[in-house]
XYZ file of C-alpha atoms in Angstrom:
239
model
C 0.000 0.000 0.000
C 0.838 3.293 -0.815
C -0.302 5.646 1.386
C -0.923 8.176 -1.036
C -4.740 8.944 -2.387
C -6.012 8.526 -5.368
C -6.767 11.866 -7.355
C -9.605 10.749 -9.818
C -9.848 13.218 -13.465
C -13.120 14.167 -14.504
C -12.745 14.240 -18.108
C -13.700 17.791 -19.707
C -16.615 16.351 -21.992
C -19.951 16.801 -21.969
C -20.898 13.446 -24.048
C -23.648 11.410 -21.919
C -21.345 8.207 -21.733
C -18.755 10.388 -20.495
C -15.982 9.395 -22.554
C -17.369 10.700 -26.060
C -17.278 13.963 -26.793
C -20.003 15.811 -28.594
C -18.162 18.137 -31.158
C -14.873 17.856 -32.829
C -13.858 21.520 -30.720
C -14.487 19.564 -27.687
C -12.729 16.420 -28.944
C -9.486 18.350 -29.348
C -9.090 20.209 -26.418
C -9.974 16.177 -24.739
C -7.251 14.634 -26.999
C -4.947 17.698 -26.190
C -5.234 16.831 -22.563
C -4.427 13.439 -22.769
C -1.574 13.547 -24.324
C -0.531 15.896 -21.414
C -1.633 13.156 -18.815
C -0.762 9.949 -19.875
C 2.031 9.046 -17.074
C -0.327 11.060 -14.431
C -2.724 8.747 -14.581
C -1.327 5.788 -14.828
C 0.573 6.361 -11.806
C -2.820 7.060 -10.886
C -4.116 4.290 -11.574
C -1.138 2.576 -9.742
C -2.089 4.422 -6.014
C -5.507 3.495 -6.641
C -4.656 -0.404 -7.373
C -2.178 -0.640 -4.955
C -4.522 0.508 -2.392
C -6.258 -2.787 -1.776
C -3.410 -5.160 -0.299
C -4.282 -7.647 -2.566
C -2.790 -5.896 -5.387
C -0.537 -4.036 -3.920
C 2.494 -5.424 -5.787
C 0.682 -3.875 -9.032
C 3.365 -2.883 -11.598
C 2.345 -0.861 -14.804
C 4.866 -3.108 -16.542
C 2.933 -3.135 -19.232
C 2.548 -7.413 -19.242
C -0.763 -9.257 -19.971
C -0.563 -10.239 -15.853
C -0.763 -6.796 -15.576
C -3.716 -6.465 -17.581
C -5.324 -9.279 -15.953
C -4.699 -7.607 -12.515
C -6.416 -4.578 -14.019
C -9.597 -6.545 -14.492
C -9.738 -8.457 -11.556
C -9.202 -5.399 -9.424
C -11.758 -4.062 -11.390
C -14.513 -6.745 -11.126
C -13.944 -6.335 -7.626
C -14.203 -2.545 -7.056
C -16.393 -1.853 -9.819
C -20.096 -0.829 -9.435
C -23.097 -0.481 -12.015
C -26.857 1.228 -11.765
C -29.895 1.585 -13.714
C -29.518 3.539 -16.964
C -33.005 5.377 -15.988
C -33.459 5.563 -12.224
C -37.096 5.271 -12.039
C -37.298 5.929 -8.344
C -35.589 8.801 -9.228
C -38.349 9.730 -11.852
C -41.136 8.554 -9.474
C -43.272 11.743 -8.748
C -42.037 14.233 -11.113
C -43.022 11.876 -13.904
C -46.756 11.148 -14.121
C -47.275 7.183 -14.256
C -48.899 7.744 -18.181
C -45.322 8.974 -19.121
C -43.602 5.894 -17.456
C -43.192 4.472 -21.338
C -42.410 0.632 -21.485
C -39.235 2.154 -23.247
C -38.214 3.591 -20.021
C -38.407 0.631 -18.178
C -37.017 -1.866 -20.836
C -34.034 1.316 -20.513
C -33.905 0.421 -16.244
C -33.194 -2.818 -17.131
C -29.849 -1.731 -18.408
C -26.817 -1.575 -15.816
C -24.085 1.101 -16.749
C -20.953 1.957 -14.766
C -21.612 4.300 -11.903
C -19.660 7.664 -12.415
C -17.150 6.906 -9.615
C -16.622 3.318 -11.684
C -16.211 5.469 -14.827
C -13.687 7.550 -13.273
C -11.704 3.488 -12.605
C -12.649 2.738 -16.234
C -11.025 5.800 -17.705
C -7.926 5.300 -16.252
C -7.431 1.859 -16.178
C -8.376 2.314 -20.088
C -5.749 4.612 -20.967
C -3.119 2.027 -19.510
C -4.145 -0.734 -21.490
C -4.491 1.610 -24.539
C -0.629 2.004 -23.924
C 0.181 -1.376 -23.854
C -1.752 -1.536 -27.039
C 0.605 1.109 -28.684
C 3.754 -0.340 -27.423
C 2.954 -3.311 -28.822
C 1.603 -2.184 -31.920
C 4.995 0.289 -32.080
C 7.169 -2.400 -33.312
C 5.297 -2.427 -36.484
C 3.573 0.821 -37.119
C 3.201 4.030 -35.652
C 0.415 4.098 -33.071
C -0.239 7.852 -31.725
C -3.437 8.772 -29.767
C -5.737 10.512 -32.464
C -9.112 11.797 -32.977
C -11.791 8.878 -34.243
C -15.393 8.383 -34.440
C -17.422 5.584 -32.498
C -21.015 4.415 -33.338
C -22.504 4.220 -36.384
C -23.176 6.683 -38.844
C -26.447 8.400 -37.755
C -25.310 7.956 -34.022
C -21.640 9.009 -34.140
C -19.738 10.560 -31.698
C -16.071 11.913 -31.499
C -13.801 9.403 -29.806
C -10.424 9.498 -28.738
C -8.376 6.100 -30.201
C -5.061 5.041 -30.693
C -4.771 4.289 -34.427
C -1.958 4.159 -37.126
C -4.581 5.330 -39.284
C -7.761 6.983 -37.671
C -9.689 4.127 -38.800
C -8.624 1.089 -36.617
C -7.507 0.499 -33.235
C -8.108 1.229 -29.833
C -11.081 2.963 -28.970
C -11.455 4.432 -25.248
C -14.935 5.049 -24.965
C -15.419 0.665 -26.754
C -13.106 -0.198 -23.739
C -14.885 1.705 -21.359
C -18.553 0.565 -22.395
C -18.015 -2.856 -23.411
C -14.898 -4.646 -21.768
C -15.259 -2.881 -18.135
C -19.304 -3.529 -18.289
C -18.857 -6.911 -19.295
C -16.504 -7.847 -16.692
C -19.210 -6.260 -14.092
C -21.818 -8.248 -15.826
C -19.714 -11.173 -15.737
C -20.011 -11.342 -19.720
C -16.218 -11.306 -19.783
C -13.449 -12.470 -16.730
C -9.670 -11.153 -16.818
C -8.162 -13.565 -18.910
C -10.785 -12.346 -21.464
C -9.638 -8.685 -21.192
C -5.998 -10.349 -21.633
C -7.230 -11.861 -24.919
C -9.501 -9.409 -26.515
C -6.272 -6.861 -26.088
C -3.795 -9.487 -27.625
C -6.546 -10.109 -30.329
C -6.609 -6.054 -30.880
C -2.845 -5.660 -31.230
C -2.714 -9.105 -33.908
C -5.738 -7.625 -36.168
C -4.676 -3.729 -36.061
C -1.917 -3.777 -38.373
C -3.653 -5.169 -41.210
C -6.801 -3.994 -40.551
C -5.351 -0.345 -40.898
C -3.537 -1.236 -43.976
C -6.662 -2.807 -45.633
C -8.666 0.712 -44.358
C -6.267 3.199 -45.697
C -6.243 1.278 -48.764
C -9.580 0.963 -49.121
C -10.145 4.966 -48.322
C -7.489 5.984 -50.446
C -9.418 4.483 -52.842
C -12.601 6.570 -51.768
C -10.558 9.706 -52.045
C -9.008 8.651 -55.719
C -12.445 8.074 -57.080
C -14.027 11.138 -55.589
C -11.472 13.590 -57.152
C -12.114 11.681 -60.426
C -15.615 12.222 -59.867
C -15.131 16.175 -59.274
C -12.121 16.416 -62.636
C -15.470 14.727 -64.647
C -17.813 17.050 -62.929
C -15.249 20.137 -63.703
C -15.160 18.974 -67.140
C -18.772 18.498 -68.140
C -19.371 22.250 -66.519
C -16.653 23.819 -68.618
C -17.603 21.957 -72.212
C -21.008 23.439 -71.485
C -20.105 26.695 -70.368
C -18.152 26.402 -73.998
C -21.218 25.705 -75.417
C -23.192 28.573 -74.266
C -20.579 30.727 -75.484
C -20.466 29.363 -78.692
């Protein structure tokens, strides 16, 4: 044990999952503080680990019993609620407004805000063992990216060799820390879904910048053609 107390960082954005931002102004100025914080919370992360005894031989050494650790401290200190809190809602909502939708949406566990604050930090470590061990091969920096689909897209912060693939934090957040609290995943899971992330990166980036290099190729053909077709008939008109 440490004796020194964890400082949790409430992460500037205003996206309801709390890890998405909601414009790409907001994004930046997210991404521009992480980059500024890595080692801060990671040690971090270390004082808060190290703080149950169990653990408290916890080493960011960046090796996959490291990563386990992470999630079994994790699944033991974590916490979920109800996405809706209908108790909450119980007498400022009239019962007619209680939609099934609402309580099909109670159903629904999240992480609790304090677990978030866990989540976020234990995130950005394994995000760095993912980019040390993606390094080797390819340049991984921490970048701007986009999560969800296309209607329901939100700015993201990822490490990526090419914007398009890689490690998403607000993925790791939602779906490998809630499934470990809803026992849909166990630490030797988180273990293999991030050695599963590092083997499919590389040519999963190389197949996407391919593929939107591509896109861009065609597009400015598209728009020489378009150019072309408006000129002949502004020639016309002349003529």
């Amino acid at each position: 044990m440490t004796g020194k107390q964890y400082q949790p960082w409430v992460w500037p954005v205003s996206g309801e999952r709390g890890v998405e931002a909601a414009n790409s102004s907001e994004a930046r100025q997210f991404l521009k503080l992480l980059r500024g914080r890595l080692s801060e919370r990671i040690e971090q992360l270390s004082i808060l680990i190290q703080s149950d005894p169990e653990f408290f031989l916890w080493q960011p050494d960046r090796s996959n019993e490291s990563v386990r650790a992470v999630g079994a401290w994790f699944l033991k200190h974590g916490r979920t609620r109800p996405l809706v809190d209908l108790e909450g809602l119980s007498g400022t909502v009239p019962d007619w407004a209680m939609s099934a939708v609402l309580r099909e949406q109670a159903k629904i566990r999240v992480l609790t805000d304090e677990s978030m604050q866990y989540a976020r930090d234990a995130a950005v470590y394994l995000g760095e063992v993912f980019r040390e061990r993606i390094a080797p091969t390819l340049e991984c920096p921490w970048r701007l990216g986009l999560s969800g689909g296309f209607e329901t897209s939100r700015f993201d912060v990822i490490a990526s060799p090419c914007g398009r693939a890689g490690f998403s934090l607000s993925r790791v957040c939602w779906r490998w820390f809630s499934r470990l609290l809803e026992k849909e995943m166990n630490p030797d899971k988180l273990v293999e879904h991030l050695e599963n992330l590092v083997a499919e990166t590389p040519a999963r980036s190389i197949e996407l910048a391919q593929y939107y290099a591509m896109c861009a190729a065609n597009e400015r053909a598209r728009r020489a053609e378009r150019a072309a077709k408006k000129a002949m008939k502004a020639k016309k008109v002349k003529e």
